[in-house]
Each structure stands twice: as C-alpha cells, then as structure tokens.
Amino acid sequence: MPDSWDQEFDVVVLGSGGAGLSAALTAAVNGARVAVYEKASTVGGTTAVSGGIVWIPAHDRLDGTELSVEDALRYLAAQSLGAMDQDLVETFVRTGPVMLEYLERHSNLRFDIAEGFPDYKPELPGGQPGGGRSLNARPFDLATLGDWRDRITSFPVDFSNVGIDAETKARIHAAVDDLDGDYCVAGTALIAGLLMGLLDRGVEPVTDARALELYGSAEGITGVRIRHAGRDIRVRSHQAVILATGGFEWDPQLVEAFLRGPMRGAVSPPNNIGDGLRMAMAHGADLANMGEAWWVPVVQIPGDTLGGEPRSRSVRLERTRPRSIIVNRTGKRFLNEAGEYNSMAGPFHHLDPRTGYLNDPAWIVFDDQHLKRYGFLGIEPGGEAPDWFNASATLEELGAATGIDAAGLKRTLDAWNENVERERDPDFDRGASAYDGYWGDPAAASPALRTLGPLDTPPYYAVPVAIGAMGTKGGPRTDRDGRVLHVSGQPIPGLFAAGNAMAGVTGKAYGGAGGTLGPAMTFGYRTGYTAATGESAPTT
C-alpha cells in the first residue's frame, strides 16, 4: 500500500459501461463520494454501441401477462443445463424490476417494453413467445449533456454495428425522426441517461484513465493505481473498488487460455483486454464461467479495421431471411441459421479429434434472388456484389472459389429446396420457433416462410462466417451483492465486480434481447448500493 495518496474517494468505479455507470449512480445517490475511471477516451464501452435493451424476466410493466419469478427461473434453468449459480440467478430475477425503478427515479433514463420481441428460446418451459421481457431505453436528447454530448463511445456510421442497423432500430421502436431535438437511441440513449444522472450529482468520469493495479493490505483492497495523462495516480478507496472493466475478448492470450473453442473476432470496441480479471487474479480471486462468451456469428470484410484491429461484424438479418443458408467445407448445413446467436457456438465448436473443428470455416451461401430482394451486408437490394461475395454461375464454380465441396453443397441444396416446398426444416427446425421469423421477411405468406426460401437462382454467392463474441462471460466469482470472492470462498474486502468483469450469473443461458445488459445493470445497482451503504440491496 502506498505511503500517500493522490486522490481519495469512498467508492471507485473502473469502467463506464452500463454496469459501471449503474454502480456509480447508485453509490452516489446513497451518499458516497464516487469516482469513475474509463480507459478509453469516451464513455459507455460496449453498452454504448449495443441495442440498449435490457432483459428483465419478471416485472409488472406488461399489461395482461404475468411475468413471474417462477417462470423466469424455469426458463433460465432449461437453457443453462445446470451451469448456473441458483442464488445469483434468483437474485438477478428478483432485483431486476427494483433496478429499473431505481435508475428511472434517479436519472432521466426511461424504459419501454420492446413490443413483441420474443425470448430467444420461447418454446422452452417458462419462455415468452409474445415478448415482454425485453425493454429498450427511450430516445434521449443529447443536447442536455452539454460538453459530454460527443464523448459517448460510437462506431462509424454504417451497417451491422453489433447487429444494430436501421431495420433493427425500427423493430425496437427506436425511431426518432418525429422528435424535435438532438435525440439518440439504443445504447447511446441508455448511457446518456445514466451519465446525465451522474453529472447532476457532480460525478464526472475521468477518461483516458486505465487502471493498472489494485492496492491491498490486511484490510482488503484499499485503492488502485491509475495511468492518466502520462503519469500514475494513486487513488484511495475508503469503501470499495468496483470492477466494471468489461471482459477479455480482445486479449488473444486470455482467449486462448480460457474460452472453450475458437472465437474468431470480437464485435465490441477493442478495449476489453481483461484488465479487471488480471487485477482480481493478482489478489486471489476465485473464477467462474471462464469458458463462456456472449457468442455471435461474425463476418469480416477484407481490409476493414477498427482502432487498428480487424473489425468483425455480427450478422443476423443476412442469415435469417429466406434464400440463404450456412454450410461447412463439405457443403453441409450444421445449425438453425435463424436461431438465436449465442447457441450457435456449440455447432461451430463441434470438434472431431481427427480432423479438427468440423464447422470452422463456414460460409453463408445465398442466391441472386436473396441479393435482389434483401441486399446483403450493406449492399442495397439489387446492388452490385463485391468480389469477396464470390459470385458464381454454378455450384462447381462456387466450390472452386471458396473450397466448399460442390457435390456436397448440391446435395444440401436439393434437400433444402425440397423441404422448403413443404415449409419445414426436418434437420434443424428452422422456422419452427417464434423467434426464427422475427428478423425474417415480414411479407411472407406464413411464419415459416419468413425465414425459409429456396436457393435456386444463380449467380450463387458465399461469404465466410465464423463464431465471434460480443463479450466474454467469465471472471471473478461474486456473492449476491457483487463482492468478489477469494479462492478460499470468503469475500475480498473492498472489492466488487459487475457486468462482463464478473462471472456471468446465467451460465450458458442467454434469455433474450438484453440478456447481457439486464444482469450487468442489475448487479451494477447491487454493487453500488452495497459499496455505499454496507447493506444488501433490496429485491422484490
């Protein structure tokens, strides 16, 4: 521990995404002197470039439908295959509504139901095919932020930003064309609302400030070393340090060491390199859920970079709409292309000990009618296909261009086209779930045909696709109030974690849209409350 300190606070929050700002705001409301340090030059982290949706599975805001705690727990248990901490999951489910009301009461942030947005596996026990559990942040007027208006993390204005594009925003009712003001939507609106709440309480985040080391003593964690403006600052925390630094998806060494299979690209900003994880490990933190990530299929455009790193773009509309399928090198389908993205990691990670990963690499294969009707990866409907789409007049030509076995692909397409005529997919049940058609063709004649369609019109196209991640799910194990647990099982005094910096409470499960932010903000609220008051946060 240092002999002297440069700055002193009650609660120090590292990171400014949804988890960090929720923690900071809650701690400040409860009277703590709060500091927020963000390593990037802007605030908001991955949350700011997300859809800004939170999944709260048991609340009373939906008219006419009961969203019970019991149904939520049954649904999550059915997804996670026993890999959940039951106490933490129940804490999340019961605290989520309290968190929403608390943040709305103490900030300008407001949430609305994302109408009709189904759970990701609504056919499971306790699932909601008609939606109601996903809520999105209302549009926020950036003019109220003053000098902070342009200091929220953003991606370049283009397509497929973490799966959020113009159509997606319309689907979550985030259009702002009819509002008079400088309004933002989605994750930007969520961060703006939380940030405004903090600024109103005199808490101004410090950017370009990377946490490097936690200071500890017999008392526990007493402070943190921050690199800012070319020098190290020793910051005393009288009550708590809260790790909200995100995951480790941008650190190749940690990805190789911990994740359960290939992760070919992250769609988050390139800042999440496991800073919080390493600092916690240095003080003996126990770890959990380290093999898991918030998985998502990704495409990498040749030559496209972000922050000097290859940029990955999540794909959803392209694989869901009719007349496209995903195949491996043998030309075989291996998953439900229209299913929820997190569960696609399993098929992509199918390992044959003799030949390696059977479905990595893979390709999205589509035909000319798909491109003309829907467009693809930013190419407008009917637009000219770039060279890397591998336009081919025949399947043999497509195989030669990509390495896909042409004979295997022909067999797949013959079977696929025959099954489409029957409006069914006997291999992977594509089109059977209420979720499958949500991102498909709304003009289709039946629910199944929103996502099922023949591939029979050359030229044919193939674009490489792989499994990537929106973030990682593993980190320090915590108790129900976010206290980081030592390998001995006891809390490390003064150290908390929330969001992707903590071990994900839902294990393998991904409940629905906002399944990352719901738990992140809920435990951000709980850590901020306990760090400031020393008491457990209330639940319903």
Coordinates of C-alpha atoms in Angstrom, one line a residue:
M1 CA 0.0 0.0 0.0
P2 CA 1.4 3.5 -0.9
D3 CA 2.7 5.8 1.8
S4 CA 0.5 8.6 0.5
W5 CA -2.4 9.0 -1.9
D6 CA -3.0 11.5 -4.8
Q7 CA -6.8 11.3 -4.6
E8 CA -9.3 9.8 -2.1
F9 CA -12.9 8.6 -2.6
D10 CA -15.4 6.3 -0.9
V11 CA -16.2 4.3 -4.0
V12 CA -14.0 4.0 -7.1
V13 CA -15.6 2.5 -10.2
L14 CA -13.4 1.2 -13.0
G15 CA -15.3 1.3 -16.3
S16 CA -18.2 3.4 -17.7
G17 CA -20.5 0.9 -19.5
G18 CA -24.0 0.0 -18.3
A19 CA -22.7 -1.9 -15.3
G20 CA -20.2 0.8 -14.2
L21 CA -22.5 3.8 -14.6
S22 CA -25.3 2.0 -12.8
A23 CA -23.0 1.2 -9.9
A24 CA -21.6 4.7 -9.8
L25 CA -25.0 6.4 -9.9
T26 CA -26.4 4.1 -7.2
A27 CA -23.4 4.7 -4.9
A28 CA -23.6 8.5 -5.4
V29 CA -27.4 8.5 -4.7
N30 CA -26.6 6.7 -1.4
G31 CA -24.2 9.4 -0.3
A32 CA -20.8 8.0 -1.3
R33 CA -18.0 10.1 -2.8
V34 CA -17.7 8.4 -6.2
A35 CA -15.0 8.5 -8.9
V36 CA -15.4 6.8 -12.3
Y37 CA -12.3 6.0 -14.4
E38 CA -12.5 4.9 -18.0
K39 CA -9.5 3.7 -20.0
A40 CA -11.0 4.9 -23.4
S41 CA -11.2 8.5 -24.5
T42 CA -15.0 8.2 -24.5
V43 CA -17.5 6.7 -22.1
G44 CA -20.0 3.9 -22.5
G45 CA -18.0 0.9 -23.5
T46 CA -19.7 -1.9 -25.3
T47 CA -23.1 -0.8 -23.9
A48 CA -22.9 2.4 -25.9
V49 CA -22.7 0.6 -29.3
S50 CA -25.3 -2.0 -28.4
G51 CA -29.1 -2.0 -28.8
G52 CA -29.5 -0.6 -25.3
I53 CA -32.1 -3.3 -24.5
V54 CA -32.3 -4.8 -21.0
W55 CA -33.8 -8.3 -20.3
I56 CA -35.8 -8.2 -17.1
P57 CA -37.6 -11.5 -17.0
A58 CA -40.1 -10.9 -14.1
H59 CA -41.7 -7.5 -13.9
D60 CA -45.2 -6.0 -13.8
R61 CA -45.0 -3.5 -16.7
L62 CA -46.7 -5.7 -19.3
D63 CA -50.4 -5.4 -19.4
G64 CA -52.4 -8.6 -19.4
T65 CA -49.4 -11.0 -19.0
E66 CA -47.9 -12.2 -15.8
L67 CA -44.1 -12.4 -15.9
S68 CA -43.5 -14.4 -12.8
V69 CA -40.3 -15.2 -11.0
E70 CA -41.0 -18.9 -11.2
D71 CA -41.4 -18.9 -14.9
A72 CA -38.2 -16.9 -15.3
L73 CA -36.2 -19.3 -13.2
R74 CA -37.7 -22.3 -15.1
Y75 CA -36.8 -20.7 -18.4
L76 CA -33.2 -19.9 -17.5
A77 CA -32.7 -23.3 -15.9
A78 CA -33.9 -25.0 -19.1
Q79 CA -31.3 -23.1 -21.1
S80 CA -28.3 -23.3 -18.9
L81 CA -28.1 -27.1 -18.5
G82 CA -27.3 -26.9 -14.8
A83 CA -24.4 -24.4 -15.2
M84 CA -25.9 -21.5 -13.1
D85 CA -25.5 -20.3 -9.6
Q86 CA -29.1 -20.6 -8.4
D87 CA -28.7 -18.0 -5.7
L88 CA -27.3 -15.4 -8.0
V89 CA -29.8 -16.1 -10.8
E90 CA -32.7 -15.7 -8.4
T91 CA -31.1 -12.5 -7.1
F92 CA -31.0 -11.2 -10.6
V93 CA -34.6 -12.1 -11.4
R94 CA -35.9 -10.6 -8.2
T95 CA -33.8 -7.4 -8.3
G96 CA -34.2 -6.5 -12.0
P97 CA -37.5 -4.6 -11.5
V98 CA -36.1 -2.8 -8.5
M99 CA -33.1 -1.7 -10.5
L100 CA -35.3 -0.3 -13.3
E101 CA -37.4 1.7 -10.9
Y102 CA -34.4 3.0 -9.0
L103 CA -32.4 4.2 -12.0
E104 CA -35.5 5.8 -13.5
R105 CA -36.2 7.6 -10.2
H106 CA -32.7 9.0 -10.0
S107 CA -31.9 9.8 -13.6
N108 CA -33.6 10.8 -16.9
L109 CA -33.3 7.3 -18.2
R110 CA -36.6 5.7 -19.1
F111 CA -37.5 2.2 -20.4
D112 CA -40.3 0.9 -22.6
I113 CA -41.4 -2.6 -23.5
A114 CA -39.9 -3.8 -26.8
E115 CA -43.3 -4.9 -28.0
G116 CA -43.5 -8.4 -29.5
F117 CA -39.8 -9.2 -29.0
P118 CA -39.8 -12.9 -28.2
D119 CA -37.4 -14.6 -25.8
Y120 CA -34.5 -16.2 -27.6
K121 CA -35.8 -19.8 -26.9
P122 CA -39.5 -19.1 -26.3
E123 CA -40.6 -22.7 -26.7
L124 CA -38.7 -23.8 -23.5
P125 CA -40.6 -24.0 -20.2
G126 CA -41.3 -20.5 -19.0
G127 CA -40.4 -18.8 -22.3
Q128 CA -42.3 -15.9 -23.7
P129 CA -43.0 -16.2 -27.4
G130 CA -45.0 -12.9 -27.4
G131 CA -42.2 -11.0 -25.7
G132 CA -42.4 -8.6 -22.8
R133 CA -39.2 -9.3 -21.0
S134 CA -37.0 -7.1 -23.2
L135 CA -37.1 -3.3 -22.6
N136 CA -35.4 -0.6 -24.5
A137 CA -34.2 2.8 -23.4
R138 CA -36.3 5.7 -24.7
P139 CA -34.7 8.2 -27.0
F140 CA -32.5 10.7 -25.2
D141 CA -31.9 14.4 -26.1
L142 CA -28.1 14.7 -26.3
A143 CA -28.3 18.5 -26.1
T144 CA -28.8 18.1 -22.3
L145 CA -25.4 16.7 -21.9
G146 CA -23.5 19.9 -22.9
D147 CA -19.8 19.2 -23.3
W148 CA -20.3 15.5 -22.9
R149 CA -22.6 15.3 -26.0
D150 CA -19.8 13.9 -28.2
R151 CA -18.0 11.9 -25.6
I152 CA -20.0 8.7 -25.8
T153 CA -18.4 5.7 -27.5
S154 CA -19.7 5.1 -31.0
F155 CA -18.8 3.1 -34.1
P156 CA -18.5 4.6 -37.6
V157 CA -22.0 5.3 -39.0
D158 CA -22.5 2.3 -41.2
F159 CA -24.2 -1.1 -41.1
S160 CA -24.2 -4.1 -38.7
N161 CA -22.9 -2.3 -35.6
V162 CA -23.1 -5.2 -33.1
G163 CA -26.2 -6.4 -35.0
I164 CA -27.9 -3.0 -34.8
D165 CA -28.8 -1.4 -38.1
A166 CA -31.7 0.8 -39.4
E167 CA -34.2 -2.0 -39.5
T168 CA -33.2 -3.3 -36.1
K169 CA -33.8 0.1 -34.6
A170 CA -37.2 0.3 -36.2
R171 CA -38.0 -3.1 -34.8
I172 CA -37.3 -2.0 -31.3
H173 CA -39.3 1.2 -31.8
A174 CA -36.2 3.4 -31.6
A175 CA -37.0 5.7 -34.5
V176 CA -36.6 9.4 -33.6
D177 CA -37.5 11.1 -36.9
D178 CA -40.6 12.7 -35.4
L179 CA -38.9 14.1 -32.3
D180 CA -37.8 17.7 -32.0
G181 CA -34.3 17.7 -30.6
D182 CA -30.9 16.1 -30.8
Y183 CA -32.1 12.6 -29.9
C184 CA -30.1 9.4 -29.8
V185 CA -31.4 5.9 -29.4
A186 CA -30.4 2.4 -28.4
G187 CA -27.2 2.0 -26.3
T188 CA -26.2 5.6 -26.7
A189 CA -29.5 6.7 -25.1
L190 CA -29.0 4.3 -22.2
I191 CA -25.5 5.6 -21.5
A192 CA -26.6 9.2 -22.0
G193 CA -29.4 8.8 -19.4
L194 CA -27.1 7.2 -16.8
L195 CA -24.3 9.8 -17.5
M196 CA -26.7 12.7 -17.0
G197 CA -27.8 11.3 -13.7
L198 CA -24.1 11.2 -12.6
L199 CA -23.3 14.7 -13.9
D200 CA -26.3 16.0 -12.0
R201 CA -24.7 14.7 -8.8
G202 CA -21.3 16.2 -9.6
V203 CA -19.7 13.0 -10.6
E204 CA -17.7 13.5 -13.8
P205 CA -16.0 10.4 -15.3
V206 CA -12.2 10.6 -16.0
T207 CA -11.4 9.3 -19.4
D208 CA -8.1 8.1 -20.8
A209 CA -7.5 6.6 -17.4
R210 CA -6.5 3.0 -17.3
A211 CA -6.5 1.0 -14.0
L212 CA -3.2 -0.9 -13.7
E213 CA -3.1 -2.3 -10.2
L214 CA -5.2 -2.8 -7.1
Y215 CA -3.6 -1.9 -3.8
G216 CA -4.3 -4.3 -0.9
S217 CA -3.5 -4.7 2.7
A218 CA -4.7 -6.8 5.7
E219 CA -7.9 -4.6 5.4
G220 CA -8.5 -5.8 1.9
I221 CA -8.5 -3.6 -1.3
T222 CA -7.6 -0.1 -0.3
G223 CA -7.1 1.6 -3.7
V224 CA -6.0 1.5 -7.3
R225 CA -3.2 2.7 -9.5
I226 CA -4.4 4.7 -12.5
R227 CA -2.4 5.7 -15.5
H228 CA -3.7 9.1 -16.7
A229 CA -2.1 12.0 -18.6
G230 CA 1.2 10.2 -18.8
R231 CA 1.6 9.6 -15.0
D232 CA 0.5 7.2 -12.4
I233 CA -2.2 8.3 -9.9
R234 CA -2.7 6.6 -6.5
V235 CA -6.4 6.6 -5.7
R236 CA -7.6 5.7 -2.3
S237 CA -10.9 3.9 -1.9
H238 CA -12.2 4.0 1.6
Q239 CA -15.1 1.7 1.0
A240 CA -14.8 -0.1 -2.3
V241 CA -13.3 -0.6 -5.8
I242 CA -15.9 -1.8 -8.3
L243 CA -14.5 -3.6 -11.4
A244 CA -16.7 -2.9 -14.4
T245 CA -13.9 -3.1 -17.0
G246 CA -15.7 -5.5 -19.4
G247 CA -14.4 -8.9 -20.4
F248 CA -11.2 -10.2 -22.1
E249 CA -12.4 -10.9 -25.7
W250 CA -9.7 -8.6 -27.2
D251 CA -6.8 -10.4 -25.5
P252 CA -5.6 -13.3 -27.6
Q253 CA -3.7 -14.9 -24.7
L254 CA -6.7 -14.9 -22.4
V255 CA -9.0 -16.1 -25.2
E256 CA -6.7 -19.0 -26.0
A257 CA -6.3 -19.9 -22.3
F258 CA -9.9 -19.8 -21.2
L259 CA -12.6 -20.0 -24.0
R260 CA -13.9 -23.4 -24.8
G261 CA -13.4 -23.2 -28.6
P262 CA -12.5 -20.8 -31.4
M263 CA -13.5 -17.2 -31.1
R264 CA -12.6 -15.6 -34.4
G265 CA -13.4 -11.9 -33.7
A266 CA -15.0 -9.6 -31.2
V267 CA -17.7 -7.1 -32.1
S268 CA -17.1 -4.9 -29.1
P269 CA -14.8 -1.8 -29.1
P270 CA -11.2 -3.0 -28.9
N271 CA -10.6 -2.1 -25.2
N272 CA -11.7 -5.2 -23.3
I273 CA -8.5 -7.0 -22.7
G274 CA -9.1 -8.4 -19.2
D275 CA -7.7 -5.6 -17.1
G276 CA -10.2 -6.2 -14.3
L277 CA -9.7 -10.0 -14.5
R278 CA -5.9 -9.7 -14.1
M279 CA -6.1 -7.3 -11.2
A280 CA -8.6 -9.5 -9.4
M281 CA -6.5 -12.7 -10.0
A282 CA -3.5 -10.9 -8.5
H283 CA -5.4 -10.8 -5.2
G284 CA -6.5 -14.4 -5.2
A285 CA -10.0 -14.0 -6.8
D286 CA -11.8 -17.2 -7.5
L287 CA -13.0 -17.5 -11.1
A288 CA -16.1 -19.0 -12.8
N289 CA -17.8 -19.4 -16.2
M290 CA -14.4 -18.8 -17.9
G291 CA -15.1 -20.9 -20.9
E292 CA -18.2 -19.0 -21.9
A293 CA -18.8 -15.9 -24.0
W294 CA -21.7 -14.0 -25.4
W295 CA -21.3 -15.8 -28.7
V296 CA -22.4 -14.4 -32.1
P297 CA -21.7 -15.3 -35.7
V298 CA -19.5 -12.7 -37.4
V299 CA -18.3 -11.7 -40.8
Q300 CA -15.0 -9.8 -41.5
I301 CA -14.9 -7.6 -44.5
P302 CA -11.5 -7.6 -46.3
G303 CA -9.4 -4.6 -45.2
D304 CA -11.9 -3.4 -42.7
T305 CA -10.4 -2.3 -39.3
L306 CA -11.4 -0.5 -36.2
G307 CA -8.9 1.1 -33.9
G308 CA -6.1 -0.6 -35.8
E309 CA -7.6 -4.1 -35.3
P310 CA -9.5 -6.3 -37.8
R311 CA -13.2 -5.5 -37.4
S312 CA -15.8 -8.2 -37.0
R313 CA -19.5 -7.5 -37.7
S314 CA -22.3 -9.6 -36.3
V315 CA -24.8 -11.0 -38.9
R316 CA -28.4 -11.6 -38.2
L317 CA -30.7 -10.4 -41.0
E318 CA -28.5 -11.9 -43.6
R319 CA -28.7 -15.4 -42.1
T320 CA -32.3 -15.2 -41.2
R321 CA -34.0 -14.0 -44.3
P322 CA -35.1 -16.6 -47.0
R323 CA -32.8 -18.0 -49.6
S324 CA -29.7 -18.1 -47.5
I325 CA -28.1 -21.0 -45.5
I326 CA -24.8 -21.6 -43.7
V327 CA -22.6 -24.6 -44.7
N328 CA -19.3 -26.0 -43.7
R329 CA -16.4 -27.1 -46.0
T330 CA -18.2 -30.3 -47.0
G331 CA -21.3 -28.2 -48.1
K332 CA -23.5 -29.4 -45.3
R333 CA -25.7 -27.3 -43.0
F334 CA -25.0 -27.7 -39.3
L335 CA -27.4 -25.4 -37.5
N336 CA -30.6 -23.4 -37.5
E337 CA -29.4 -20.3 -39.3
A338 CA -32.3 -18.2 -37.9
G339 CA -31.9 -19.2 -34.3
E340 CA -30.5 -17.0 -31.5
Y341 CA -26.9 -16.3 -32.0
N342 CA -25.4 -17.3 -28.6
S343 CA -26.4 -21.0 -29.1
M344 CA -24.6 -21.1 -32.4
A345 CA -21.3 -21.5 -30.6
G346 CA -22.0 -25.2 -30.0
P347 CA -22.3 -26.2 -33.6
F348 CA -19.3 -24.0 -34.6
H349 CA -17.3 -25.7 -31.8
H350 CA -18.1 -29.3 -32.9
L351 CA -14.7 -30.9 -32.6
D352 CA -13.6 -34.1 -34.4
P353 CA -10.3 -35.3 -32.8
R354 CA -9.0 -36.5 -36.1
T355 CA -9.8 -33.5 -38.4
G356 CA -10.3 -30.6 -36.1
Y357 CA -13.4 -28.3 -35.9
L358 CA -15.8 -29.6 -38.5
N359 CA -17.7 -26.3 -39.0
D360 CA -14.9 -23.8 -38.9
P361 CA -14.5 -22.4 -41.5
A362 CA -18.1 -21.9 -42.7
W363 CA -19.9 -19.8 -45.3
I364 CA -23.3 -18.1 -45.7
V365 CA -24.5 -19.2 -49.1
F366 CA -27.2 -17.2 -50.9
D367 CA -28.6 -16.7 -54.3
D368 CA -29.3 -13.9 -56.7
Q369 CA -32.9 -13.5 -55.6
H370 CA -31.8 -13.0 -52.0
L371 CA -29.4 -10.3 -53.0
K372 CA -32.0 -8.6 -55.2
R373 CA -34.8 -8.7 -52.6
Y374 CA -33.0 -8.0 -49.4
G375 CA -29.4 -6.9 -50.1
F376 CA -26.6 -8.3 -48.1
L377 CA -24.1 -6.8 -45.6
G378 CA -24.7 -3.2 -46.6
I379 CA -25.2 -3.8 -50.3
E380 CA -28.6 -2.4 -51.2
P381 CA -31.2 -4.7 -52.8
G382 CA -30.3 -5.2 -56.4
G383 CA -26.9 -3.7 -55.8
E384 CA -23.6 -4.9 -57.3
A385 CA -21.9 -7.7 -55.4
P386 CA -18.3 -7.0 -54.4
D387 CA -15.6 -9.5 -55.4
W388 CA -15.5 -11.1 -51.9
F389 CA -19.1 -12.3 -52.3
N390 CA -17.6 -14.9 -54.7
A391 CA -20.4 -14.6 -57.3
S392 CA -20.5 -17.9 -59.3
A393 CA -22.7 -19.1 -62.2
T394 CA -22.6 -22.7 -60.9
L395 CA -22.1 -24.5 -57.7
E396 CA -18.9 -26.0 -59.2
E397 CA -17.6 -22.5 -59.7
L398 CA -18.6 -21.5 -56.2
G399 CA -16.8 -24.5 -54.8
A400 CA -13.6 -23.7 -56.7
A401 CA -13.7 -20.1 -55.4
T402 CA -14.3 -21.0 -51.8
G403 CA -13.1 -24.5 -51.1
I404 CA -16.7 -25.8 -50.4
D405 CA -17.3 -29.3 -51.7
A406 CA -19.6 -28.6 -54.7
A407 CA -21.1 -32.1 -54.7
G408 CA -21.9 -31.9 -51.0
L409 CA -23.4 -28.4 -51.5
K410 CA -25.6 -29.6 -54.4
R411 CA -27.0 -32.4 -52.2
T412 CA -27.7 -29.9 -49.4
L413 CA -29.5 -27.5 -51.7
D414 CA -31.5 -30.3 -53.4
A415 CA -32.8 -31.4 -50.0
W416 CA -33.2 -27.9 -48.7
N417 CA -35.3 -26.8 -51.7
E418 CA -37.5 -29.9 -51.4
N419 CA -38.1 -29.2 -47.7
V420 CA -38.9 -25.6 -48.3
E421 CA -41.7 -26.6 -50.6
R422 CA -43.2 -28.4 -47.5
E423 CA -42.5 -25.3 -45.3
R424 CA -40.4 -27.3 -42.9
D425 CA -36.8 -28.0 -42.0
P426 CA -36.6 -31.5 -40.6
D427 CA -32.9 -31.2 -40.0
F428 CA -32.7 -28.2 -37.7
D429 CA -36.3 -27.0 -37.3
R430 CA -35.6 -23.6 -38.8
G431 CA -38.8 -21.6 -38.9
A432 CA -40.5 -23.6 -36.1
S433 CA -39.7 -21.2 -33.2
A434 CA -41.5 -17.8 -32.8
Y435 CA -38.0 -16.3 -32.7
D436 CA -36.9 -17.6 -36.0
G437 CA -39.1 -15.4 -38.2
Y438 CA -38.7 -12.2 -36.2
W439 CA -35.8 -11.0 -38.3
G440 CA -37.1 -12.6 -41.5
D441 CA -39.3 -11.4 -44.3
P442 CA -42.4 -9.8 -42.8
A443 CA -44.2 -10.0 -46.1
A444 CA -44.0 -13.8 -46.3
A445 CA -47.2 -15.9 -46.6
S446 CA -46.6 -17.9 -43.5
P447 CA -44.5 -17.8 -40.3
A448 CA -42.2 -20.5 -41.6
L449 CA -41.7 -18.7 -44.9
R450 CA -40.4 -15.6 -43.2
T451 CA -37.1 -17.5 -43.0
L452 CA -37.4 -20.5 -45.3
G453 CA -36.8 -20.0 -49.1
P454 CA -35.3 -22.0 -52.0
L455 CA -31.8 -21.4 -53.3
D456 CA -32.2 -21.9 -57.0
T457 CA -31.4 -18.8 -58.9
P458 CA -27.8 -18.2 -60.0
P459 CA -25.5 -16.5 -59.6
Y460 CA -24.7 -18.1 -56.2
Y461 CA -22.7 -16.3 -53.5
A462 CA -20.7 -17.4 -50.5
V463 CA -19.4 -15.2 -47.7
P464 CA -17.1 -16.6 -44.9
V465 CA -18.7 -16.7 -41.5
A466 CA -17.3 -17.7 -38.1
I467 CA -18.2 -17.6 -34.5
G468 CA -17.2 -14.5 -32.6
A469 CA -18.3 -12.8 -29.4
M470 CA -19.9 -9.6 -28.1
G471 CA -18.0 -10.1 -24.9
T472 CA -16.9 -12.8 -22.5
K473 CA -18.9 -14.2 -19.6
G474 CA -16.2 -15.4 -17.3
G475 CA -14.5 -13.5 -14.4
P476 CA -14.2 -13.3 -10.6
R477 CA -16.8 -15.2 -8.7
T478 CA -19.0 -13.0 -6.6
D479 CA -21.7 -13.1 -4.0
R480 CA -25.2 -11.8 -4.4
D481 CA -24.1 -8.2 -3.8
G482 CA -21.2 -8.3 -6.2
R483 CA -18.4 -8.8 -3.6
V484 CA -15.5 -10.6 -5.3
L485 CA -14.8 -14.0 -3.6
H486 CA -11.3 -15.2 -2.8
V487 CA -10.3 -18.7 -3.8
S488 CA -10.9 -19.6 -0.1
G489 CA -14.6 -18.8 -0.6
Q490 CA -14.5 -15.6 1.5
P491 CA -15.1 -12.1 0.1
I492 CA -12.1 -10.0 -0.6
P493 CA -12.9 -6.9 1.5
G494 CA -13.4 -3.8 -0.6
L495 CA -13.5 -5.5 -4.0
F496 CA -16.7 -5.8 -6.1
A497 CA -17.4 -6.7 -9.8
A498 CA -20.3 -6.2 -12.2
G499 CA -21.1 -6.8 -15.9
N500 CA -18.7 -8.8 -18.0
A501 CA -15.9 -8.2 -15.5
M502 CA -17.7 -10.7 -13.2
A503 CA -18.5 -14.4 -13.6
G504 CA -21.8 -14.4 -15.6
V505 CA -24.6 -15.3 -13.4
T506 CA -26.8 -17.0 -16.1
G507 CA -24.1 -19.5 -17.0
K508 CA -24.6 -20.8 -20.6
A509 CA -28.0 -19.2 -20.8
Y510 CA -28.9 -16.1 -22.9
G511 CA -32.5 -15.3 -22.1
G512 CA -33.5 -12.8 -24.7
A513 CA -32.6 -9.4 -26.2
G514 CA -30.8 -7.5 -23.5
G515 CA -29.6 -10.7 -21.8
T516 CA -26.2 -9.2 -21.3
L517 CA -27.3 -5.7 -20.0
G518 CA -30.1 -6.9 -17.8
P519 CA -27.8 -8.8 -15.4
A520 CA -25.0 -6.2 -15.9
M521 CA -27.1 -3.3 -14.7
T522 CA -28.8 -5.3 -12.0
F523 CA -25.5 -6.2 -10.4
G524 CA -24.1 -2.8 -11.1
Y525 CA -27.0 -1.5 -9.0
R526 CA -26.4 -4.1 -6.3
T527 CA -22.7 -3.4 -6.1
G528 CA -23.2 0.4 -5.9
Y529 CA -25.8 0.0 -3.2
T530 CA -23.7 -2.3 -1.0
A531 CA -20.4 -0.5 -1.6
A532 CA -22.0 2.8 -0.4
T533 CA -24.2 1.5 2.4
G534 CA -22.6 -1.7 3.6
E535 CA -26.0 -3.3 3.3
S536 CA -27.5 -5.8 0.9
A537 CA -29.6 -4.2 -1.9
P538 CA -33.3 -4.7 -1.7
T539 CA -35.2 -7.1 -4.0
T540 CA -38.9 -7.6 -4.8

